[in-house]
Short mmCIF file of C-alpha atoms and ligand atoms in Angstrom, two decimals:
data_model
loop_
_atom_site.label_atom_id
_atom_site.label_comp_id
_atom_site.label_asym_id
_atom_site.label_seq_id
_atom_site.Cartn_x
_atom_site.Cartn_y
_atom_site.Cartn_z
CA UNK A 29 33.71 107.60 -25.33
CA UNK A 30 36.24 105.54 -23.53
CA UNK A 31 38.26 102.69 -25.37
CA UNK A 32 41.49 102.12 -23.24
CA UNK A 33 41.52 101.06 -19.51
CA UNK A 34 44.64 101.34 -17.75
CA UNK A 35 45.39 99.40 -14.71
CA UNK A 36 47.57 99.96 -11.68
CA UNK A 37 49.73 96.93 -10.38
CA UNK A 38 50.01 96.66 -6.71
CA UNK A 39 47.12 96.22 -5.01
CA UNK A 40 44.84 96.28 -8.08
CA UNK A 41 45.75 93.67 -10.34
CA UNK A 42 48.38 91.02 -8.01
CA UNK A 43 48.09 91.67 -4.36
CA UNK A 44 51.50 93.09 -3.44
CA UNK A 45 50.80 95.49 -1.08
CA UNK A 46 51.63 92.81 1.77
CA UNK A 47 55.02 92.24 0.20
CA UNK A 48 56.09 95.84 -0.20
CA UNK A 49 54.87 95.96 3.64
CA UNK A 50 56.58 93.00 5.02
CA UNK A 51 59.87 94.00 3.17
CA UNK A 52 59.74 97.65 4.53
CA UNK A 53 58.80 96.31 8.11
CA UNK A 54 62.12 93.74 7.93
CA UNK A 55 63.96 96.95 6.82
CA UNK A 56 62.61 99.24 9.99
CA UNK A 57 63.08 95.96 12.27
CA UNK A 58 66.47 95.89 11.16
CA UNK A 59 67.22 99.48 11.95
CA UNK A 60 65.25 99.29 15.50
CA UNK A 61 62.85 101.91 13.95
CA UNK A 62 58.68 101.04 14.74
CA UNK A 63 56.83 100.46 11.48
CA UNK A 64 52.85 100.55 11.68
CA UNK A 65 50.34 99.14 9.23
CA UNK A 66 49.03 102.87 8.80
CA UNK A 67 52.04 103.88 7.60
CA UNK A 68 52.43 100.92 5.41
CA UNK A 69 49.07 101.82 4.19
CA UNK A 70 50.58 105.36 3.32
CA UNK A 71 52.88 104.03 0.77
CA UNK A 72 50.93 102.55 -1.49
CA UNK A 73 50.85 104.29 -4.83
CA UNK A 74 53.79 106.74 -4.17
CA UNK A 75 57.37 105.76 -4.98
CA UNK A 76 60.05 103.38 -3.36
CA UNK A 77 61.86 106.78 -2.21
CA UNK A 78 58.68 108.87 -0.93
CA UNK A 79 57.81 105.55 1.14
CA UNK A 80 61.36 105.20 2.50
CA UNK A 81 60.70 109.04 3.68
CA UNK A 82 57.58 107.21 5.89
CA UNK A 83 59.36 104.43 7.07
CA UNK A 84 62.07 106.90 8.86
CA UNK A 85 59.34 109.13 10.82
CA UNK A 86 59.92 107.97 13.81
CA UNK A 87 63.61 107.74 13.57
CA UNK A 88 65.25 109.35 16.05
CA UNK A 89 68.19 110.16 13.84
CA UNK A 90 68.81 111.51 10.71
CA UNK A 91 69.99 109.70 7.51
CA UNK A 92 72.43 110.91 4.61
CA UNK A 93 71.33 110.78 0.88
CA UNK A 94 73.75 107.68 0.58
CA UNK A 95 72.40 106.12 3.79
CA UNK A 96 68.61 106.36 2.35
CA UNK A 97 69.75 104.97 -1.06
CA UNK A 98 71.38 102.15 0.12
CA UNK A 99 68.34 101.15 2.49
CA UNK A 100 65.96 101.42 -0.31
CA UNK A 101 68.32 98.69 -2.04
CA UNK A 102 68.26 96.95 0.88
CA UNK A 103 64.40 96.44 0.62
CA UNK A 104 64.41 96.19 -2.76
CA UNK A 105 66.18 93.22 -2.31
CA UNK A 106 64.20 91.31 0.60
CA UNK A 107 60.89 92.44 -1.78
CA UNK A 108 62.59 90.80 -4.77
CA UNK A 109 63.31 87.62 -2.93
CA UNK A 110 59.44 87.53 -1.88
CA UNK A 111 58.57 87.95 -5.56
CA UNK A 112 60.60 85.05 -6.75
CA UNK A 113 57.33 83.19 -4.94
CA UNK A 114 55.11 84.31 -7.03
CA UNK A 115 53.12 82.94 -9.54
CA UNK A 116 49.89 83.09 -11.79
CA UNK A 117 47.71 82.35 -8.43
CA UNK A 118 48.86 85.12 -6.44
CA UNK A 119 46.48 87.36 -9.33
CA UNK A 120 44.03 89.05 -7.41
CA UNK A 121 40.71 87.37 -8.34
CA UNK A 122 39.24 87.61 -11.34
CA UNK A 123 42.50 89.58 -12.62
CA UNK A 124 43.08 87.21 -16.32
CA UNK A 125 39.27 86.82 -16.98
CA UNK A 126 38.49 90.32 -16.62
CA UNK A 127 41.53 91.91 -18.51
CA UNK A 128 40.51 88.58 -21.51
CA UNK A 129 36.82 89.92 -21.16
CA UNK A 130 37.84 93.64 -21.62
CA UNK A 131 39.88 92.96 -24.80
CA UNK A 132 37.34 90.42 -26.43
CA UNK A 133 34.60 93.71 -25.75
CA UNK A 134 37.26 95.84 -27.91
CA UNK A 135 39.15 97.95 -25.35
CA UNK A 136 42.98 98.54 -25.56
CA UNK A 137 44.31 97.62 -22.25
CA UNK A 138 47.74 99.10 -20.18
CA UNK A 139 49.52 98.90 -17.52
CA UNK A 140 50.25 102.10 -15.51
CA UNK A 141 52.62 101.48 -12.05
CA UNK A 142 55.09 103.28 -10.43
CA UNK A 143 56.90 100.40 -9.66
CA UNK A 144 60.22 99.16 -11.14
CA UNK A 145 59.70 95.57 -10.80
CA UNK A 146 56.77 95.54 -12.80
CA UNK A 147 57.92 93.61 -15.38
CA UNK A 148 59.00 90.82 -13.46
CA UNK A 149 55.67 90.87 -11.66
CA UNK A 150 53.72 90.42 -14.50
CA UNK A 151 56.14 87.97 -16.21
CA UNK A 152 55.82 85.65 -13.18
CA UNK A 153 51.94 85.84 -13.00
CA UNK A 154 51.43 85.59 -16.74
CA UNK A 155 49.51 89.03 -17.12
CA UNK A 156 51.57 90.47 -19.66
CA UNK A 157 50.08 88.33 -22.35
CA UNK A 158 46.31 90.77 -21.83
CA UNK A 159 48.27 94.50 -22.08
CA UNK A 160 49.06 96.17 -25.06
CA UNK A 161 51.69 98.51 -23.61
CA UNK A 162 53.01 98.78 -20.46
CA UNK A 163 53.98 102.09 -18.55
CA UNK A 164 56.09 101.44 -15.27
CA UNK A 165 58.57 103.69 -12.62
CA UNK A 166 61.42 102.30 -14.95
CA UNK A 167 59.88 104.98 -17.64
CA UNK A 168 58.69 107.77 -15.77
CA UNK A 169 60.49 110.41 -13.39
CA UNK A 170 57.58 111.81 -11.09
CA UNK A 171 55.19 109.17 -9.67
CA UNK A 172 51.54 109.31 -8.73
CA UNK A 173 50.03 111.84 -7.72
CA UNK A 174 51.33 113.47 -10.78
CA UNK A 175 49.57 112.32 -14.09
CA UNK A 176 52.85 111.23 -15.60
CA UNK A 177 52.64 107.33 -15.84
CA UNK A 178 48.95 107.19 -16.65
CA UNK A 179 49.67 110.03 -19.55
CA UNK A 180 52.85 107.29 -20.76
CA UNK A 181 50.32 104.69 -20.80
CA UNK A 182 48.16 106.51 -22.73
CA UNK A 183 50.53 107.89 -25.42
CA UNK A 184 51.84 103.98 -25.50
CA UNK A 185 48.70 103.03 -26.59
CA UNK A 186 48.23 106.15 -29.09
CA UNK A 187 44.61 106.86 -27.25
CA UNK A 188 43.80 110.63 -25.82
CA UNK A 189 43.62 110.73 -22.29
CA UNK A 190 40.01 111.41 -22.27
CA UNK A 191 39.11 108.16 -23.92
CA UNK A 192 40.83 106.14 -21.19
CA UNK A 193 40.34 104.68 -18.06
CA UNK A 194 42.33 104.64 -14.83
CA UNK A 195 41.70 101.74 -12.17
CA UNK A 196 43.84 102.33 -8.98
CA UNK A 197 44.03 101.03 -5.53
CA UNK A 198 45.77 104.47 -4.10
CA UNK A 199 44.36 107.65 -3.02
CA UNK A 200 47.86 109.18 -5.39
CA UNK A 201 46.94 106.85 -7.97
CA UNK A 202 42.94 107.94 -8.86
CA UNK A 203 44.55 111.73 -8.24
CA UNK A 204 46.95 111.09 -10.69
CA UNK A 205 44.19 109.41 -13.41
CA UNK A 206 41.89 112.57 -12.42
CA UNK A 207 44.79 115.40 -13.48
CA UNK A 208 45.36 112.80 -16.11
CA UNK A 209 42.00 113.86 -17.44
CA UNK A 210 40.59 110.23 -17.28
CA UNK A 211 37.90 108.37 -16.07
CA UNK A 212 38.70 107.17 -12.60
CA UNK A 213 37.76 104.02 -10.98
CA UNK A 214 38.90 103.64 -7.78
CA UNK A 215 39.56 99.76 -6.08
CA UNK A 216 39.48 98.55 -2.95
CA UNK A 217 41.44 100.94 -0.33
CA UNK A 218 40.53 104.40 -2.18
CA UNK A 219 37.18 102.41 -3.00
CA UNK A 220 36.43 103.06 0.61
CA UNK A 221 37.26 106.49 0.41
CA UNK A 222 34.63 106.99 -2.65
CA UNK A 223 37.85 108.23 -4.49
CA UNK A 224 37.22 107.71 -8.04
CA UNK A 225 33.81 108.44 -10.15
CA UNK A 226 32.79 104.86 -9.72
CA UNK A 227 33.95 102.74 -7.03
CA UNK A 228 34.41 98.89 -6.36
CA UNK A 229 35.53 96.10 -4.53
CA UNK A 230 36.04 93.14 -6.88
CA UNK A 231 37.29 93.41 -10.81
CA UNK A 232 34.35 91.65 -12.22
CA UNK A 233 32.36 95.24 -11.01
CA UNK A 234 34.73 96.25 -13.71
CA UNK A 235 32.69 94.75 -16.59
CA UNK A 236 29.51 96.53 -16.39
CA UNK A 237 31.15 99.72 -16.93
CA UNK A 238 32.49 99.00 -20.11
CA UNK A 239 30.22 97.99 -22.73
CA UNK A 240 30.80 96.10 -25.20
CA UNK A 241 32.71 98.28 -28.49
CA UNK A 242 30.95 98.77 -31.78
CA UNK A 243 33.09 97.42 -34.17
CA UNK A 244 34.46 100.61 -36.73
CA UNK A 245 33.67 100.02 -40.40
C1 BG6 B 324 53.72 101.40 -5.86
C2 BG6 B 324 53.12 100.63 -5.04
O1 BG6 B 324 52.61 100.70 -7.44
O2 BG6 B 324 55.08 101.12 -6.58
C3 BG6 B 324 54.32 101.25 -3.92
O3 BG6 B 324 51.88 100.50 -4.58
C4 BG6 B 324 55.57 101.02 -4.28
O4 BG6 B 324 54.30 100.76 -2.64
C5 BG6 B 324 55.90 101.96 -5.74
O5 BG6 B 324 56.05 102.28 -3.41
C6 BG6 B 324 57.45 101.83 -5.90
O6 BG6 B 324 57.38 100.26 -6.39
P1 BG6 B 324 59.14 99.27 -6.49
O7 BG6 B 324 58.53 97.78 -7.00
O8 BG6 B 324 59.61 100.46 -7.55
O9 BG6 B 324 59.75 99.67 -5.23
MG1 MG B 325 48.16 100.00 -5.95
#
């Protein structure tokens, strides 16, 4: 029986994917490297450094590790300055009310995100109040599609992975939740690929999947 729901952040609870794309595009423009929306889409769910490798695909020279670290830091500065404008109004439609309703139905809720900016985003949007645990990029060493972040979230909740569902908008995220042995719910882009056991386009569609849990006597 499923009793915990683990949420990805970027592209599921908050539409930050567009901001990630803009920040990478600014960096690519600055370096004089073409960067397309298709490449931006492939950055979904994967780590900052893995995303940078996609950004540099069309570069006509190679870069040292030190230069790459400097580029990733530069992108993050641009991204964080965009996050300064983030408010509770920037959450995905239904995010707050669906999390609140799942809690009312008895589910434990956690974040399972590879982002190192998750705490900032949760605080600025007010989503942190609904979550019982937060597993993010600061707690893990292997990013999605590795299951580590989903397993870490389940561990923080103290719920076995088989009793957890993972909700993610990236193919890498759905693969991570699947490898963790969890029920998978693909949202948005990943749902278009029918990547999950369940595939949804709005967060409200989660509610029929998670009925009230019986109170334990
Ligand atoms: C994931 C995003 O949630 O976090 C990726 O989908 C991003 O696009 C990754 O690269 C790391 O995020 P951050 O905020 O630590 O750069
Ligand atoms: Mg995502």
